[in-house]
Short mmCIF file of N, CA and C in Angstrom, two decimals:
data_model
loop_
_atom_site.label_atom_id
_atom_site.label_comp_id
_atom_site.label_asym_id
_atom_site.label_seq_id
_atom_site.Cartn_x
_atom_site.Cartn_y
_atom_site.Cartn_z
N UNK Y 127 81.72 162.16 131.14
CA UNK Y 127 82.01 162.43 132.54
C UNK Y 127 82.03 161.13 133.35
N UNK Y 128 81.03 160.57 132.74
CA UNK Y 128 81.20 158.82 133.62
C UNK Y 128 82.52 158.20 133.36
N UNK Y 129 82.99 157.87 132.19
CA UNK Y 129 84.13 157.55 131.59
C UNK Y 129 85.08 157.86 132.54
N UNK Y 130 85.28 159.27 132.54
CA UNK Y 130 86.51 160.05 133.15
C UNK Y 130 86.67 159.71 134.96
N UNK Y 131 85.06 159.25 135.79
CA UNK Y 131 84.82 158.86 136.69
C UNK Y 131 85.41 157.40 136.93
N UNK Y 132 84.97 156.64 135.95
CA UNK Y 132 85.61 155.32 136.14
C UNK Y 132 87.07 155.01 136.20
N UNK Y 133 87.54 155.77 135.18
CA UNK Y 133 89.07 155.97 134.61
C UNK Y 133 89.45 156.44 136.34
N UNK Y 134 88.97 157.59 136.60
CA UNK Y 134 89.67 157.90 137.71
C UNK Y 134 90.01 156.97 139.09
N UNK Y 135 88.95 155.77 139.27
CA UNK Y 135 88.51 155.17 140.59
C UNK Y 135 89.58 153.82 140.26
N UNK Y 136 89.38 153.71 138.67
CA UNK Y 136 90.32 152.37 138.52
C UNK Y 136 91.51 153.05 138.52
N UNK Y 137 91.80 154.13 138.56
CA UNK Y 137 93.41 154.64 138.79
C UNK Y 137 93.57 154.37 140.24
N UNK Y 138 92.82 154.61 141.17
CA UNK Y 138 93.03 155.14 142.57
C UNK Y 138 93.02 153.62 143.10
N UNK Y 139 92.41 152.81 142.44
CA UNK Y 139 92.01 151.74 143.25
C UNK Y 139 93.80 151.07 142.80
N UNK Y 140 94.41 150.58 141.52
CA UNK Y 140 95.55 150.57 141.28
C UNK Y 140 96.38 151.22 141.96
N UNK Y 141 96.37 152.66 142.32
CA UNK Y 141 97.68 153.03 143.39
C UNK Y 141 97.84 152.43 144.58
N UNK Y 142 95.85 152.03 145.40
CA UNK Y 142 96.06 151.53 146.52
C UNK Y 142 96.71 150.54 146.47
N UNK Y 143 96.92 149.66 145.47
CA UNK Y 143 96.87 148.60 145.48
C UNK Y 143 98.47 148.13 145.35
N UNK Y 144 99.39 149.12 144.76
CA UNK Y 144 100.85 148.76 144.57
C UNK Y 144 101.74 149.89 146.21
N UNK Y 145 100.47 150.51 146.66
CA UNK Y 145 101.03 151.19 147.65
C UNK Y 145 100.75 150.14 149.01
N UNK Y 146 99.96 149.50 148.89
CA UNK Y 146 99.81 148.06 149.67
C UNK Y 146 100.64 147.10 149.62
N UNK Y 147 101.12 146.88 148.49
CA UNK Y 147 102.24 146.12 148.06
C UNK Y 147 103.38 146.29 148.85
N UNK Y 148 103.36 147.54 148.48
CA UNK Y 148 104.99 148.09 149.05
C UNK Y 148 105.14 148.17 150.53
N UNK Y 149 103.79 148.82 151.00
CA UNK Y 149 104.01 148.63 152.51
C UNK Y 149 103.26 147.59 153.20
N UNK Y 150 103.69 146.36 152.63
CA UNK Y 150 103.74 145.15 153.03
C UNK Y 150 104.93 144.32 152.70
N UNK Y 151 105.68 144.94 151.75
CA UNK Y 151 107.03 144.75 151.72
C UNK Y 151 107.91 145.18 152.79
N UNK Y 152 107.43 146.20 153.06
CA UNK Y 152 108.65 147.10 153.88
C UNK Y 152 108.45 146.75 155.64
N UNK Y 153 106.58 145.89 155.62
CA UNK Y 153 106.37 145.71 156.92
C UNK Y 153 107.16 144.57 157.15
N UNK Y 154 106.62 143.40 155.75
CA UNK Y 154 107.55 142.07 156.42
C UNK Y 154 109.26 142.32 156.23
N UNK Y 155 109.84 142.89 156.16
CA UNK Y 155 111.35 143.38 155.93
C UNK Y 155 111.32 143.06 157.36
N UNK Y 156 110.70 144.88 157.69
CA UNK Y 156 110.97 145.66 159.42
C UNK Y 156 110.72 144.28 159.96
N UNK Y 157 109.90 143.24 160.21
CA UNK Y 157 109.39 142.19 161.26
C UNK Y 157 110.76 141.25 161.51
N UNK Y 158 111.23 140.73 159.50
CA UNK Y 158 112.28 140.21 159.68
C UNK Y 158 113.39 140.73 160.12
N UNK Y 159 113.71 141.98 160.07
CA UNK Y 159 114.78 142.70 161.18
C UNK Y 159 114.94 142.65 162.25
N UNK Y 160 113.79 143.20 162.94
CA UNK Y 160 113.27 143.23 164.42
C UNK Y 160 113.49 141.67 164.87
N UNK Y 161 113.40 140.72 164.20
CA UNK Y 161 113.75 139.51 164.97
C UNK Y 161 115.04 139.02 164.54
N UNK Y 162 115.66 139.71 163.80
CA UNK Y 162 117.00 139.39 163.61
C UNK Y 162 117.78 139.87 164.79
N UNK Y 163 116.94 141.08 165.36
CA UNK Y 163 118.10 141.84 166.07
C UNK Y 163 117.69 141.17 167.48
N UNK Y 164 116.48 140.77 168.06
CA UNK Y 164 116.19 140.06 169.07
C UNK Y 164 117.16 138.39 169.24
N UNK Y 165 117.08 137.92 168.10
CA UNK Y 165 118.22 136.68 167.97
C UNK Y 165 119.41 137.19 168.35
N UNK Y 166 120.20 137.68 167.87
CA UNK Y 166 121.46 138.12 167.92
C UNK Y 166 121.45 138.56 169.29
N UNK Y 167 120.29 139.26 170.23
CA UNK Y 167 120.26 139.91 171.47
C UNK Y 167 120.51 138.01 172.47
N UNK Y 168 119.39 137.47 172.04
CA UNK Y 168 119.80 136.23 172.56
C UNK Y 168 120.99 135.83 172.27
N UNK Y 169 121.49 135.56 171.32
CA UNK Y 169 122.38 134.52 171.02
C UNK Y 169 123.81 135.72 172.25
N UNK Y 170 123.67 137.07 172.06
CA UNK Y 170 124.98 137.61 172.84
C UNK Y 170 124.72 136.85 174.37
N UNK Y 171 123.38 137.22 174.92
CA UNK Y 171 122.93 136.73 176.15
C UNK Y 171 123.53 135.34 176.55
N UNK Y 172 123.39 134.17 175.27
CA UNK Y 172 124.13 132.76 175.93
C UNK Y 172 125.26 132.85 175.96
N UNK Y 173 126.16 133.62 174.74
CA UNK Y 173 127.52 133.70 174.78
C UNK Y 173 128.25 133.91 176.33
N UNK Y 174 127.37 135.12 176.97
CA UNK Y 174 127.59 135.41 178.31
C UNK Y 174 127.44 134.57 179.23
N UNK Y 175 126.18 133.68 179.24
CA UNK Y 175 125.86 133.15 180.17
C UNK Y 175 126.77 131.23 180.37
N UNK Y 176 127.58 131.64 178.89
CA UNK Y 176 128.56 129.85 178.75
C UNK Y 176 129.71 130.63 179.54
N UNK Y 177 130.16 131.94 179.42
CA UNK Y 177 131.14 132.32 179.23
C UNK Y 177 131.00 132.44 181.04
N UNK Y 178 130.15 132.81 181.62
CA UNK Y 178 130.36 132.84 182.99
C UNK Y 178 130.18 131.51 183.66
N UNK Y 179 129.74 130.71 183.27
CA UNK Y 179 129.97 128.83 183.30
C UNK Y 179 131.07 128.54 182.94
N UNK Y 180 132.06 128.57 182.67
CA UNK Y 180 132.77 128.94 182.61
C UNK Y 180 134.06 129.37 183.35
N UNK Y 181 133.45 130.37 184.10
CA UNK Y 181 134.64 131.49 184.49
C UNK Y 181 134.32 130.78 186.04
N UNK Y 182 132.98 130.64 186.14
CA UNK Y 182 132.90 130.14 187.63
C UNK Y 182 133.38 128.54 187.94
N UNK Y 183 133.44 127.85 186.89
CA UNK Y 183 133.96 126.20 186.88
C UNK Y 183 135.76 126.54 187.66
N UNK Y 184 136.25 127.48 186.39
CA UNK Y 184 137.65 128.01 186.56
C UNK Y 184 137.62 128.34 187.97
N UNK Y 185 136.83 129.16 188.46
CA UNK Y 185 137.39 129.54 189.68
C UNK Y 185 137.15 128.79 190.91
N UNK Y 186 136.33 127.57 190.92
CA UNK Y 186 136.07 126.40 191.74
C UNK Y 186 134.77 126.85 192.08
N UNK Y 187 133.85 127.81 191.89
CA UNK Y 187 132.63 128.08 192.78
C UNK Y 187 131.53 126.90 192.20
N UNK Y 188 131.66 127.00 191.20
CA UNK Y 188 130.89 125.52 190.38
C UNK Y 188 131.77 124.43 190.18
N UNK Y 189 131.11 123.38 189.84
CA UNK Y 189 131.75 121.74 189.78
C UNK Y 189 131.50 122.09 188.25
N UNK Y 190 132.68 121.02 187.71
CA UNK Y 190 132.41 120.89 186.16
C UNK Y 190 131.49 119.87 186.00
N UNK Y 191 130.25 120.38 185.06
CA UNK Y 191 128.88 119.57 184.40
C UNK Y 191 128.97 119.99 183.16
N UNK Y 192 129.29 118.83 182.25
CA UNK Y 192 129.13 118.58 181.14
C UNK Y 192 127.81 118.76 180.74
N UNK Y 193 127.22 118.88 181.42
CA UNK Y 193 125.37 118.92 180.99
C UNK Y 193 124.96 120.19 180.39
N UNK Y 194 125.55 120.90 181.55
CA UNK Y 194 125.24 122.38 181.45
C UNK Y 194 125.70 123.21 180.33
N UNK Y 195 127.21 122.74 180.86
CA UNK Y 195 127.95 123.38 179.10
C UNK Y 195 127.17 123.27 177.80
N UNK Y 196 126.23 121.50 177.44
CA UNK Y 196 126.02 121.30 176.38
C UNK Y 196 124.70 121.62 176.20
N UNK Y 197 124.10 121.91 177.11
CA UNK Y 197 122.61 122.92 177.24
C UNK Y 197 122.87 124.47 177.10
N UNK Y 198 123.90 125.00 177.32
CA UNK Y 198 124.39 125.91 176.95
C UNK Y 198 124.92 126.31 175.11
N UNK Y 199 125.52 125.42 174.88
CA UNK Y 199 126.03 125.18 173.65
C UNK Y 199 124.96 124.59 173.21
N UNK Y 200 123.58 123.96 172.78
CA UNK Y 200 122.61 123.80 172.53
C UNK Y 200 121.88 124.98 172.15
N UNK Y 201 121.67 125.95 173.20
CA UNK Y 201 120.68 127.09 172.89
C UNK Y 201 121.38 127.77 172.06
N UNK Y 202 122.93 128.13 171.98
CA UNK Y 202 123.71 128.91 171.42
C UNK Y 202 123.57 128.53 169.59
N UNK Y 203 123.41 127.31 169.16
CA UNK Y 203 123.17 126.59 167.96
C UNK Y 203 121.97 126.70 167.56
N UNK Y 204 120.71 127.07 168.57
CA UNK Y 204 119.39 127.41 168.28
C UNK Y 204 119.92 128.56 167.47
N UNK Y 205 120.22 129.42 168.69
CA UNK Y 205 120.09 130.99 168.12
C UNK Y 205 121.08 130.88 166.65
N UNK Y 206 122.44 130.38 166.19
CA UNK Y 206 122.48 130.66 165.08
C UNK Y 206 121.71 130.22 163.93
N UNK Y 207 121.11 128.82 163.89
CA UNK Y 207 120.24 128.32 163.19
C UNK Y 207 119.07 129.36 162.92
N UNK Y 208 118.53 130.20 163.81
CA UNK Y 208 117.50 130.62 163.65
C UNK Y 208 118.28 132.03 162.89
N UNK Y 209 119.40 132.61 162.85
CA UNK Y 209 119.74 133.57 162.15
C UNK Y 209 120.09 133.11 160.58
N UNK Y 210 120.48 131.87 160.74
CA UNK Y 210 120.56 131.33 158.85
C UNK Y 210 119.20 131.58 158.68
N UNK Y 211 118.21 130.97 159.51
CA UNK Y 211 116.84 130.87 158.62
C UNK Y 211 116.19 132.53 158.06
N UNK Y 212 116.77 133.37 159.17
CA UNK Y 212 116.35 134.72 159.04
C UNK Y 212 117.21 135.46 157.51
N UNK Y 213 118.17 135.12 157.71
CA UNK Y 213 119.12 135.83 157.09
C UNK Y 213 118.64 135.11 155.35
N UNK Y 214 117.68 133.87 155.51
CA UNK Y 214 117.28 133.48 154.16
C UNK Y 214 116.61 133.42 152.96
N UNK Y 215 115.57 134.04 154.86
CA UNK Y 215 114.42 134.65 154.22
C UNK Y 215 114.80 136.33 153.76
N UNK Y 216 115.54 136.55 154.16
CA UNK Y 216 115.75 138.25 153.86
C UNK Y 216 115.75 138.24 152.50
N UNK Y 217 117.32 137.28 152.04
CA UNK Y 217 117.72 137.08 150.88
C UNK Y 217 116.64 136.65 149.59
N UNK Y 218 115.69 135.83 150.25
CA UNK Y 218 114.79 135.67 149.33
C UNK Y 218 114.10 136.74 148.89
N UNK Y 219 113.62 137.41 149.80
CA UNK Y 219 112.63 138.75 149.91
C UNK Y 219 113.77 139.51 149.19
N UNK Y 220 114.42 139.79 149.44
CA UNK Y 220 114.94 140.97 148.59
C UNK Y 220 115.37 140.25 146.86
N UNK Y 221 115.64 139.10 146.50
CA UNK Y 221 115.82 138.25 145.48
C UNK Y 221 114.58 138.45 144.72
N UNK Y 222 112.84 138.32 145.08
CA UNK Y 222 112.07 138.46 144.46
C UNK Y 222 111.54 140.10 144.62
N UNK Y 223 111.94 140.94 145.24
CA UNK Y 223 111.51 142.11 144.97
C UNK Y 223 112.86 142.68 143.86
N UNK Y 224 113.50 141.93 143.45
CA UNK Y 224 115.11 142.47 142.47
C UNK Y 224 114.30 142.20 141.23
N UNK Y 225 113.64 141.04 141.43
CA UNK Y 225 113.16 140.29 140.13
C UNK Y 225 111.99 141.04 139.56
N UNK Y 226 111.32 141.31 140.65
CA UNK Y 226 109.70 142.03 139.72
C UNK Y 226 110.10 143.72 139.79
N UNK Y 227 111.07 144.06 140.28
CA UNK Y 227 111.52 145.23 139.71
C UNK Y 227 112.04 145.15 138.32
N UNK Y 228 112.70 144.08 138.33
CA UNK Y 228 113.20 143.95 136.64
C UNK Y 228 111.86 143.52 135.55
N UNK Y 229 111.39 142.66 136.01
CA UNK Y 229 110.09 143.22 135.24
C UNK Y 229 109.38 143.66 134.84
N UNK Y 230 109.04 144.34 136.02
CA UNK Y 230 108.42 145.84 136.10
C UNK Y 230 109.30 146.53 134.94
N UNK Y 231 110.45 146.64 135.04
CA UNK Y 231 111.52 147.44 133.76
C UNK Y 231 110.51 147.08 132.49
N UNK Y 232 111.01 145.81 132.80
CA UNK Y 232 110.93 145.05 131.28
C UNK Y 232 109.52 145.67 130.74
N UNK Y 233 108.44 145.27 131.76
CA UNK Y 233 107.23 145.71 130.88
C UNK Y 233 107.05 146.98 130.54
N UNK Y 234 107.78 147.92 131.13
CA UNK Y 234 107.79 149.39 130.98
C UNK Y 234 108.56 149.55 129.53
N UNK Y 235 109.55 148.97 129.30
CA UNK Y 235 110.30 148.79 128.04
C UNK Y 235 109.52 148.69 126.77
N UNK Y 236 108.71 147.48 127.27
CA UNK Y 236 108.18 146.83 125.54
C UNK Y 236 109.01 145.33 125.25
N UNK Y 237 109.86 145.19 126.25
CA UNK Y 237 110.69 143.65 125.70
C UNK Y 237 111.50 143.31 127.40
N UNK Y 238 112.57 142.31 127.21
CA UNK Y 238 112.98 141.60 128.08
C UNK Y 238 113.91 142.86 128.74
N UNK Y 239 114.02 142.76 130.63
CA UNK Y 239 114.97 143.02 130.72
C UNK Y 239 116.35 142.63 130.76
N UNK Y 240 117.42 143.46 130.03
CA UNK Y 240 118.95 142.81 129.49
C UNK Y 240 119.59 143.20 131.44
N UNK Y 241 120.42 142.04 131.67
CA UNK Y 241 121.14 141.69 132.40
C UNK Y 241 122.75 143.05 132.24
N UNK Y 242 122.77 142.83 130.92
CA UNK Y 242 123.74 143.90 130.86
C UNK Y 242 123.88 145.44 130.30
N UNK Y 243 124.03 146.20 131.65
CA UNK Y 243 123.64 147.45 131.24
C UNK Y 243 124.41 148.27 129.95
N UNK Y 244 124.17 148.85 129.34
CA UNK Y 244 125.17 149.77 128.49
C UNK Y 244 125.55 151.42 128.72
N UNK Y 245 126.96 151.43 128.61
CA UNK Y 245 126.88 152.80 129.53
C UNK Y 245 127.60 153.71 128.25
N UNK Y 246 127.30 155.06 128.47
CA UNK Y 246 127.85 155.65 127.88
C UNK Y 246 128.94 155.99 127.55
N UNK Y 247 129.41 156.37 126.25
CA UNK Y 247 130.67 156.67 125.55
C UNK Y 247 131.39 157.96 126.06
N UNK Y 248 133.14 157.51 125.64
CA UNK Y 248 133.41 159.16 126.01
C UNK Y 248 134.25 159.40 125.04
N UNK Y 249 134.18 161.28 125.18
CA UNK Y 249 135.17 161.95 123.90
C UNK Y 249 136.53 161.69 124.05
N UNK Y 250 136.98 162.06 123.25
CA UNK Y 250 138.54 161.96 123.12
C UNK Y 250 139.32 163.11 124.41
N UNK Y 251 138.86 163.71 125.31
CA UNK Y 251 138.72 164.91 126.38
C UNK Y 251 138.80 163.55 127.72
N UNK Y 252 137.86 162.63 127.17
CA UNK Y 252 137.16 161.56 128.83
C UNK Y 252 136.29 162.00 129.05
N UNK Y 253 135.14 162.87 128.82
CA UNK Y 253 134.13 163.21 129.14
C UNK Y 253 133.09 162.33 128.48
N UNK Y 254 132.10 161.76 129.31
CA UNK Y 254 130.77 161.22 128.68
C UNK Y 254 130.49 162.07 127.65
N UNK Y 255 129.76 161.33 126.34
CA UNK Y 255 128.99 161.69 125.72
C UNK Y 255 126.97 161.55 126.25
N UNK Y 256 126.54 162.95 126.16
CA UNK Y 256 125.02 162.34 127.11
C UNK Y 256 124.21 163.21 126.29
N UNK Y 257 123.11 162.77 126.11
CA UNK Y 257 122.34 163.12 125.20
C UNK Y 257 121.26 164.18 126.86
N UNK Y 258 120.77 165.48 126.87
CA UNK Y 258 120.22 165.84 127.64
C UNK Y 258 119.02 166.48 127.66
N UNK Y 259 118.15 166.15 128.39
CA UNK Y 259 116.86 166.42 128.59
C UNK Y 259 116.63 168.25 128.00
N UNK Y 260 115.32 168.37 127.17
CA UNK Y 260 115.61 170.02 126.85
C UNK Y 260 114.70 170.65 128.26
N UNK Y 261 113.86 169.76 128.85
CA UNK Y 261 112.68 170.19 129.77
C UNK Y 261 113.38 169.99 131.13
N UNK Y 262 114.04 169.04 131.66
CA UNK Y 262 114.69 168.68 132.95
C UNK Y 262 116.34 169.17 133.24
N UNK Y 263 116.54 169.27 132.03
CA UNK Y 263 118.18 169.75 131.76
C UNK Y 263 119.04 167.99 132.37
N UNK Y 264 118.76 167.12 132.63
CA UNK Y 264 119.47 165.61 132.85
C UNK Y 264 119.86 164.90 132.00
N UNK Y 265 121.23 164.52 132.00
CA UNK Y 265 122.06 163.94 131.31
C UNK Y 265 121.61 162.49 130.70
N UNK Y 266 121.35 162.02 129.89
CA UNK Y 266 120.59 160.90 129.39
C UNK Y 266 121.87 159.89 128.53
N UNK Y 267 121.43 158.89 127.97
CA UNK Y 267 122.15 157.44 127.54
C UNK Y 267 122.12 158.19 126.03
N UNK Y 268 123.12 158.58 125.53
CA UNK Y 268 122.79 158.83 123.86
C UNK Y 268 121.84 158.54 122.90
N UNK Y 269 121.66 156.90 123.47
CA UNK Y 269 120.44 156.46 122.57
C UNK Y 269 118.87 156.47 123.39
N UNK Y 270 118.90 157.35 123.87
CA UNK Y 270 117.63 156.94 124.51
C UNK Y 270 116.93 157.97 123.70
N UNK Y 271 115.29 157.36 124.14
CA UNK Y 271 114.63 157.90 123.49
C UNK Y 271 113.81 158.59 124.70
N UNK Y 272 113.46 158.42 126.02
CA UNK Y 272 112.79 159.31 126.80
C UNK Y 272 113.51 159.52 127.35
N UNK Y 273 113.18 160.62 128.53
CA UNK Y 273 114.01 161.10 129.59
C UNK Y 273 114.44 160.09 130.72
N UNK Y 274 114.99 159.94 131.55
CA UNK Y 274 115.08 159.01 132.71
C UNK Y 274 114.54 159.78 133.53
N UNK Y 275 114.57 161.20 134.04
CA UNK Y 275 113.88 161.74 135.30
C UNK Y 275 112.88 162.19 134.76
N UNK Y 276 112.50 162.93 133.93
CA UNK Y 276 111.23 163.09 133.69
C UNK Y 276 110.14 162.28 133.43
N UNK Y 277 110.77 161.54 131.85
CA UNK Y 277 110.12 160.35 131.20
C UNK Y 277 109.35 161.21 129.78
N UNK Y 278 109.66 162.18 129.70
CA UNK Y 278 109.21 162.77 128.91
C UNK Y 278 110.24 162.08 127.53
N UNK Y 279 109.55 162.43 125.94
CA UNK Y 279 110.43 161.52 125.04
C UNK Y 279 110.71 163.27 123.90
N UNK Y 280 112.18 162.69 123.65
CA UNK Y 280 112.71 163.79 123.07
C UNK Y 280 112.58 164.12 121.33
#
């Protein structure tokens, strides 16, 4: 009964622990979004605010200042700079959560994960050949040996 106690706490303590994972994945995502979309809110804001510098030079109410324009066009180069940096980190974040998902495969496997998937064959009709679950009724890879939705092994 102790056994089965321990077994159980090191299970629970492991779920917390990849369910922490994940929603700390999904928090720093949402953060990097949320300031993607605040950039882009700026960066429309200067577009407007060159674009009416602008419109008012054109119409004589302002004097032309080169200053302004390039303080204008300054912040405007912030804000895209700061969307490469965003847009890099995304890419990364989603680059290493691609990767330890494939590992995750892999160790679930027993060996490396292959880059190239293999898909199933078809009859002389065009219909897949699929080997199918007897417990889930789901169409499976011919050669497989467990289920994919269940995981049960046939």
């Amino acid at each position: 009964m102790k056994q089965h106690f321990k077994d159980l706490v090191k299970g629970v303590k492991k779920a917390c622990g990849v369910v922490y994972d994940k929603t700390s994945e999904t928090v720093d995502m949402a953060k990097l979004e949320v300031e993607t979309k605040k950039t882009l809110s700026n960066l429309d804001k200067e577009y407007k605010a060159l674009g009416q510098i602008v419109y008012q030079v054109e119409m004589g109410s302002l004097t032309r200042d080169d200053q302004i324009v390039a303080a204008a066009c300054k912040r405007i180069e912030k804000c895209l700079t700061r969307l490469e940096e965003l847009n890099g980190e995304k890419a990364k974040k989603k680059e290493s959560k691609k990767q330890s998902k494939q590992e995750k495969t892999a160790d679930q496997a027993g060996g490396e994960a292959s880059e190239e998937e293999v898909h199933p064959q078809r009859n002389e009709e065009g219909y897949f050949v699929l080997k199918f679950c007897p417990f889930c009724k789901v169409g499976n890879h011919p050669d497989a040996v467990k289920c994919v939705n269940c995981g049960r092994e046939f």
